[in-house]
Coordinates of N, CA and C and ligand atoms in Angstrom, one line a residue:
M4 N 116.8 187.7 181.8 CA 117.6 187.8 183.4 C 117.0 187.0 184.0
R5 N 118.2 186.1 184.7 CA 117.5 185.4 185.8 C 117.5 185.6 187.2
K6 N 116.3 185.8 187.7 CA 115.8 186.7 188.9 C 115.3 185.5 189.8
A7 N 115.9 185.5 191.0 CA 115.5 184.4 192.5 C 114.9 185.3 193.4
L8 N 114.2 184.5 194.1 CA 113.7 185.1 195.2 C 114.0 184.5 196.3
Y9 N 114.4 184.9 197.4 CA 114.8 184.2 198.7 C 114.1 184.8 199.9
P10 N 112.6 183.8 200.2 CA 111.9 184.2 201.2 C 112.1 183.5 202.6
G11 N 111.5 184.5 203.1 CA 111.7 184.2 204.7 C 111.0 185.2 205.8
S12 N 111.1 184.8 207.0 CA 110.4 185.3 207.9 C 111.7 186.4 208.1
F13 N 112.9 186.3 208.4 CA 114.1 186.9 208.6 C 114.1 187.8 209.9
D14 N 113.5 187.2 211.0 CA 113.0 187.8 212.0 C 114.3 187.6 213.2
P15 N 115.5 187.7 213.3 CA 116.0 188.4 212.3 C 117.0 187.7 211.3
I16 N 117.5 188.4 210.1 CA 118.6 187.6 209.3 C 119.9 187.3 210.2
T17 N 120.2 186.2 209.9 CA 121.2 185.6 210.4 C 122.9 185.4 209.3
N18 N 123.6 185.1 209.6 CA 124.9 184.8 208.9 C 124.6 183.6 208.0
G19 N 123.6 183.0 208.4 CA 123.4 181.6 208.1 C 122.7 182.0 206.6
H20 N 121.7 183.0 206.6 CA 121.0 183.5 205.4 C 121.8 184.2 204.7
V21 N 122.7 185.0 205.1 CA 123.8 185.9 204.5 C 124.6 185.0 203.7
D22 N 125.1 184.1 204.2 CA 125.8 182.9 203.5 C 125.0 182.5 202.3
I23 N 124.0 182.1 202.4 CA 123.3 181.6 201.0 C 123.0 182.6 200.1
L24 N 122.5 183.8 200.7 CA 122.4 185.1 199.5 C 123.5 185.1 198.8
E25 N 124.8 185.2 199.5 CA 126.0 185.8 198.8 C 126.0 184.6 197.7
R26 N 126.3 183.3 198.1 CA 126.4 182.3 197.0 C 125.3 182.1 196.1
A27 N 123.9 182.6 196.3 CA 123.1 182.5 195.3 C 123.3 183.6 194.4
A28 N 123.7 184.6 194.9 CA 124.3 185.6 193.7 C 125.2 185.5 192.8
K29 N 125.8 184.7 193.2 CA 126.9 184.2 192.0 C 126.4 183.1 191.1
I30 N 125.1 183.1 191.4 CA 124.4 181.9 190.0 C 123.3 182.5 189.6
F31 N 122.5 183.6 190.3 CA 121.5 184.5 189.4 C 122.1 185.8 189.1
D32 N 121.2 186.4 188.2 CA 121.6 187.9 187.8 C 121.1 188.8 189.1
L33 N 120.0 188.2 189.5 CA 119.4 189.2 190.9 C 118.8 188.3 191.5
V34 N 119.0 188.6 192.9 CA 118.2 187.8 194.0 C 117.5 189.0 195.0
E35 N 116.5 188.6 195.0 CA 115.5 189.4 195.7 C 115.3 188.9 197.3
V36 N 115.7 189.4 198.2 CA 115.3 188.6 199.8 C 113.8 189.2 199.9
A37 N 112.8 188.3 199.9 CA 111.6 188.8 200.1 C 111.2 188.4 201.7
V38 N 111.0 189.3 202.3 CA 110.5 189.2 203.7 C 108.9 189.3 204.2
L39 N 108.6 188.3 204.8 CA 107.1 187.9 204.9 C 106.7 188.8 205.7
E40 N 105.5 189.6 205.5 CA 104.7 190.6 206.5 C 103.7 189.5 207.0
N41 N 104.1 189.4 208.1 CA 102.8 188.5 208.8 C 102.7 188.5 210.4
P42 N 102.0 189.6 210.7 CA 101.8 189.9 212.2 C 101.1 188.8 212.7
S43 N 100.7 187.8 212.3 CA 100.1 186.6 212.9 C 101.1 185.9 213.8
K44 N 102.5 186.1 213.2 CA 103.8 185.4 213.9 C 104.2 186.2 214.9
E45 N 103.5 187.1 215.0 CA 104.3 188.1 216.2 C 105.8 188.2 216.3
P46 N 106.3 188.7 215.0 CA 107.7 188.7 214.8 C 108.4 189.9 216.1
L47 N 109.6 189.5 216.5 CA 110.2 190.6 216.8 C 110.5 192.1 216.6
F48 N 110.9 191.8 215.4 CA 111.0 193.4 214.4 C 110.1 193.4 213.4
T49 N 109.4 194.5 213.2 CA 108.6 194.8 212.1 C 109.3 194.8 210.7
V50 N 108.5 194.5 210.0 CA 108.7 194.2 208.5 C 109.7 195.3 208.3
E51 N 109.4 196.6 208.4 CA 110.3 197.9 208.2 C 111.8 197.6 208.6
E52 N 111.7 197.2 210.1 CA 113.0 197.0 210.8 C 113.8 195.8 210.0
R53 N 113.2 194.8 209.8 CA 114.1 193.6 209.0 C 114.5 194.1 207.9
V54 N 113.5 194.8 207.1 CA 114.0 195.1 205.7 C 115.4 196.2 205.9
R55 N 115.2 197.1 206.6 CA 116.2 198.0 206.8 C 117.4 197.3 207.3
M56 N 117.5 196.4 208.1 CA 118.7 195.8 208.8 C 119.3 195.0 207.1
I57 N 118.2 194.2 206.5 CA 118.9 193.7 205.7 C 119.7 194.8 204.6
E58 N 119.1 195.7 204.0 CA 119.4 196.7 203.3 C 120.6 197.2 203.6
E59 N 120.9 197.5 204.9 CA 122.1 197.9 205.4 C 123.0 196.8 205.1
I60 N 123.2 195.5 205.4 CA 123.9 194.4 205.0 C 124.3 194.3 203.8
F61 N 123.3 194.5 202.9 CA 124.1 194.5 201.2 C 124.1 195.7 200.9
R62 N 124.1 197.0 201.3 CA 124.2 198.0 200.6 C 125.5 197.9 199.7
G63 N 125.3 198.5 198.5 CA 126.5 198.6 197.3 C 126.5 197.1 196.7
K64 N 125.6 196.0 197.2 CA 125.7 194.7 196.5 C 124.5 195.0 195.3
E65 N 124.9 195.0 193.9 CA 123.9 195.2 192.8 C 123.0 193.9 192.9
K66 N 123.6 193.0 193.2 CA 122.8 191.8 192.7 C 121.9 191.4 193.9
I67 N 122.1 192.0 195.0 CA 120.9 191.5 196.2 C 119.9 192.7 196.4
K68 N 118.8 192.7 196.3 CA 117.7 193.5 196.5 C 116.6 192.8 197.8
V69 N 115.8 194.1 198.5 CA 115.2 193.4 199.5 C 113.6 194.0 199.3
G70 N 112.8 193.4 199.5 CA 111.3 193.4 199.2 C 110.6 193.0 200.3
S71 N 109.4 193.5 200.5 CA 108.7 192.7 201.7 C 107.2 192.1 200.8
F72 N 106.6 191.0 201.5 CA 105.1 190.5 200.9 C 104.4 189.9 201.5
R73 N 103.1 190.1 201.2 CA 102.3 189.7 202.2 C 101.1 188.6 200.9
G74 N 100.8 187.8 201.9 CA 99.8 186.7 200.6 C 101.0 185.5 200.0
L75 N 100.4 185.0 198.9 CA 101.1 183.9 198.6 C 102.3 184.0 197.9
L76 N 103.1 183.4 198.4 CA 104.5 183.5 197.8 C 104.6 183.3 196.3
V77 N 103.8 182.6 195.7 CA 104.0 182.1 194.2 C 103.4 183.3 193.1
E78 N 102.4 184.0 194.1 CA 101.9 185.5 193.5 C 103.0 186.3 193.6
Y79 N 103.7 186.6 194.7 CA 104.6 187.5 194.7 C 105.9 187.2 193.5
A80 N 106.2 186.0 193.5 CA 107.1 185.3 192.4 C 107.1 186.0 190.9
K81 N 105.6 185.6 190.8 CA 105.1 185.8 189.3 C 104.9 187.4 189.3
K82 N 104.4 188.1 190.4 CA 104.4 189.6 190.2 C 105.9 190.2 190.0
T83 N 106.9 189.4 190.5 CA 108.2 190.3 190.6 C 109.0 189.8 189.6
G84 N 108.4 189.0 188.6 CA 109.1 188.1 187.8 C 110.3 187.3 187.9
A85 N 110.1 186.7 189.2 CA 111.3 185.8 189.7 C 110.8 184.4 189.0
Q86 N 111.7 183.5 188.6 CA 111.7 182.3 188.2 C 112.0 181.3 189.1
V87 N 112.6 181.6 190.0 CA 113.0 180.6 191.1 C 112.8 181.2 192.3
I88 N 112.6 180.0 193.2 CA 112.7 180.3 194.6 C 113.8 179.6 195.4
I89 N 114.2 180.2 196.3 CA 115.6 179.6 196.8 C 115.1 179.4 198.3
R90 N 115.5 178.0 198.9 CA 115.1 178.1 200.4 C 116.3 177.3 201.0
G91 N 116.8 177.7 202.1 CA 117.8 176.8 202.6 C 117.5 175.7 203.2
L92 N 118.3 174.7 203.4 CA 117.8 173.4 204.2 C 118.8 173.1 205.0
R93 N 118.7 173.1 206.5 CA 119.6 173.1 207.3 C 119.9 171.3 207.6
A94 N 118.7 171.0 208.2 CA 118.9 169.5 209.1 C 118.0 168.6 208.4
I95 N 117.9 167.7 208.5 CA 116.6 166.6 208.3 C 115.4 167.4 208.9
S96 N 115.4 167.9 210.0 CA 114.1 168.4 210.6 C 113.5 169.3 209.7
D97 N 114.4 170.1 208.8 CA 113.8 171.3 208.0 C 112.9 170.4 206.8
F98 N 113.2 169.4 206.4 CA 113.0 168.7 205.2 C 111.5 168.7 205.2
E99 N 110.7 167.9 206.1 CA 109.5 167.9 205.9 C 108.6 168.9 205.1
Y100 N 108.7 170.0 206.2 CA 107.9 171.3 205.9 C 108.3 171.9 204.6
E101 N 109.7 171.9 204.5 CA 110.2 172.3 203.2 C 109.5 171.5 202.1
F102 N 109.5 170.2 202.0 CA 109.1 169.3 201.0 C 107.6 169.8 200.8
Q103 N 107.2 169.8 201.7 CA 105.5 170.4 201.7 C 105.2 171.5 201.1
M104 N 105.9 172.7 201.4 CA 105.8 173.9 201.0 C 106.2 173.7 199.5
A105 N 107.4 173.4 199.2 CA 107.7 173.1 197.6 C 106.7 172.4 196.7
L106 N 106.3 171.4 197.3 CA 105.1 170.4 196.4 C 103.9 171.4 196.2
M107 N 103.3 172.2 197.1 CA 102.2 172.9 197.1 C 102.7 174.2 196.3
N108 N 103.7 174.8 196.4 CA 104.0 175.8 195.7 C 104.2 175.6 193.8
F109 N 104.9 174.3 193.9 CA 104.8 173.9 192.5 C 103.6 173.5 191.7
K110 N 102.5 172.9 192.8 CA 101.4 172.5 192.3 C 100.8 174.1 191.8
M111 N 100.8 174.8 192.7 CA 99.9 176.1 192.5 C 100.7 176.8 190.8
E112 N 102.0 176.8 191.1 CA 102.7 177.5 189.9 C 103.8 176.7 189.3
P113 N 103.7 175.8 188.3 CA 104.8 175.1 187.9 C 105.8 175.5 187.0
Q114 N 105.3 176.8 186.9 CA 106.6 177.6 186.0 C 107.7 178.0 187.0
I115 N 107.2 178.0 188.3 CA 108.3 178.8 189.3 C 109.3 177.3 189.7
E116 N 110.8 177.5 189.4 CA 111.3 176.3 190.3 C 111.7 176.7 191.7
I117 N 111.4 175.6 192.2 CA 112.3 175.8 193.7 C 113.6 175.1 194.2
I118 N 114.5 176.0 194.4 CA 116.1 175.4 194.7 C 116.0 175.4 196.2
F119 N 116.9 174.4 196.7 CA 117.3 174.3 198.2 C 118.9 174.5 198.0
M120 N 119.2 175.1 199.0 CA 121.1 175.3 199.3 C 121.1 175.0 200.7
M121 N 122.3 174.5 200.5 CA 122.5 173.7 201.9 C 123.5 175.0 202.6
P122 N 123.5 175.2 204.1 CA 124.3 176.2 204.5 C 125.5 175.6 204.8
R123 N 126.6 176.3 204.9 CA 127.7 175.9 205.3 C 127.8 175.4 206.6
V124 N 128.5 174.6 207.0 CA 128.5 173.6 208.1 C 128.4 174.4 209.4
E125 N 129.2 175.7 209.5 CA 129.4 176.5 210.7 C 128.0 177.3 210.9
Y126 N 126.8 177.2 210.0 CA 125.8 177.8 210.2 C 124.6 176.5 210.2
S127 N 125.0 175.5 210.0 CA 123.9 174.5 209.9 C 122.9 174.3 211.1
F128 N 123.6 174.6 212.5 CA 122.7 174.6 213.4 C 122.0 176.1 214.0
L129 N 122.2 177.2 213.2 CA 121.8 178.2 213.4 C 120.3 178.6 213.1
S130 N 119.7 179.2 214.0 CA 118.1 179.8 213.7 C 118.1 181.0 214.3
S131 N 117.2 181.7 213.6 CA 116.7 183.1 214.3 C 116.1 183.0 215.6
K132 N 115.3 181.9 215.8 CA 114.6 181.4 216.9 C 115.6 181.7 218.0
L133 N 116.4 180.5 217.9 CA 117.9 180.6 219.1 C 118.3 181.9 219.4
V134 N 118.7 182.5 218.2 CA 119.3 183.9 218.3 C 118.6 184.9 219.2
K135 N 117.3 184.8 218.9 CA 116.4 185.9 219.8 C 116.5 185.4 221.1
E136 N 116.3 184.0 221.4 CA 116.2 183.6 222.8 C 117.5 183.8 223.6
I137 N 118.7 183.8 222.8 CA 120.0 184.0 223.5 C 120.3 185.6 223.8
Y138 N 119.7 186.3 222.6 CA 120.0 187.7 223.1 C 119.0 188.1 224.4
S139 N 117.8 187.6 224.2 CA 116.9 187.8 225.3 C 117.3 187.7 226.8
L140 N 118.3 186.9 226.9 CA 118.7 186.4 228.1 C 119.9 186.9 228.4
G141 N 120.4 187.8 227.4 CA 121.5 188.6 227.6 C 122.8 188.1 227.2
G142 N 122.9 187.1 226.1 CA 123.9 186.7 225.6 C 123.8 187.3 224.4
T143 N 125.0 187.0 223.5 CA 125.4 187.5 222.2 C 126.0 186.5 221.4
L144 N 125.9 186.7 220.1 CA 126.2 185.7 219.2 C 126.7 186.5 217.8
P145 N 128.1 187.3 218.2 CA 128.7 188.5 216.8 C 129.2 187.6 215.9
D146 N 129.7 186.3 216.2 CA 130.0 185.8 214.9 C 128.8 185.0 214.0
L147 N 127.7 185.0 214.5 CA 126.5 184.4 213.9 C 125.5 185.2 213.2
V148 N 125.6 186.6 213.6 CA 125.0 187.3 212.9 C 125.6 188.7 212.5
P149 N 125.0 189.6 211.5 CA 125.8 190.7 210.9 C 125.8 191.6 212.3
P150 N 126.9 192.7 212.0 CA 126.9 193.4 213.0 C 125.6 194.3 213.1
A151 N 124.9 194.9 212.2 CA 123.7 195.5 212.2 C 122.8 195.0 213.4
V152 N 122.6 193.3 212.8 CA 121.6 192.4 213.7 C 122.1 192.7 215.2
D153 N 123.4 192.6 215.3 CA 123.9 192.4 216.7 C 123.4 193.8 217.5
R154 N 123.8 194.9 216.6 CA 123.3 196.2 217.2 C 121.8 196.2 217.6
E155 N 121.1 196.0 216.7 CA 119.6 196.1 216.8 C 119.0 195.1 218.0
L156 N 119.5 193.9 217.7 CA 118.9 193.1 219.0 C 119.3 193.3 220.3
K157 N 120.4 193.9 220.5 CA 121.1 194.5 221.8 C 120.0 195.9 221.9
K158 N 119.7 196.4 220.9 CA 119.2 197.9 221.2 C 117.6 196.8 221.8
K159 N 117.0 196.1 221.2 CA 115.8 195.9 221.4 C 115.4 195.2 222.5
F160 N 116.4 194.4 223.1 CA 116.1 193.9 224.3 C 116.9 194.5 225.5
N161 N 117.6 195.9 225.4 CA 118.1 196.7 226.5 C 117.0 197.7 226.7
D162 N 116.2 198.0 225.7 CA 115.2 198.8 225.9 C 113.9 198.2 226.3
T163 N 113.8 197.0 226.4 CA 112.5 196.7 227.1 C 112.7 196.0 228.5
Ligands
PNS226 O1 111.8 181.8 207.2 P1 110.1 181.1 207.6 O2 109.3 181.7 208.0 O3 110.3 179.5 207.6 O4 109.5 181.3 205.8 C1 108.3 180.8 205.4 C2 107.9 181.4 204.4 C3 107.7 183.0 204.4 C4 108.8 180.9 203.0 C5 106.4 180.9 203.9 O5 105.7 180.9 205.4 C6 105.4 181.6 203.1 O6 105.9 181.3 201.8 N1 104.7 182.5 203.3 C7 103.7 182.6 202.4 C8 102.2 182.4 202.1 C9 102.2 181.4 201.2 O7 102.4 181.2 200.3 N2 101.8 179.9 201.7 C10 101.6 178.7 201.1 C11 103.1 178.0 201.2 S1 102.6 176.8 200.3

């Protein structure tokens, strides 16, 4: 079975991530969204909240699963039997960081392949960081985030 991991912070997941996941699921038998548990990044959503939102979005999609991890990504990939790590690559600005990470991961674990996928053009400017900023200032982006995320962002900022 060809299993891929799609790791990230997903704080929160956007339609850009969803697009890559749905396309990756056409290539692999199973794709696991691996949500980084990293309190030092001070996420807006807890790891449980991020996982719950992603589960809601992909409910009923057999080829997409959700998990969370801490520590090294390549260790988690080995532990979960993934042969491939998928990362999205939006603009040139993503390239340097992604290139460094890919080469380090490859150095530690040459058995694991790292594959980059381009987002659709309508999502190539989209980032979780800007989504959070816009919602925090009272704006909304219903075309760019799944309904569950739109709902949870509104809840988060209306409650604070
Ligand atoms: O969505 P992000 O924040 O760009 O995702 C970054 C992520 C989770 C892929 C990266 O921070 C990561 O892999 N963290 C786990 C720790 C690790 O393995 N570090 C070594 C990278 S070479």
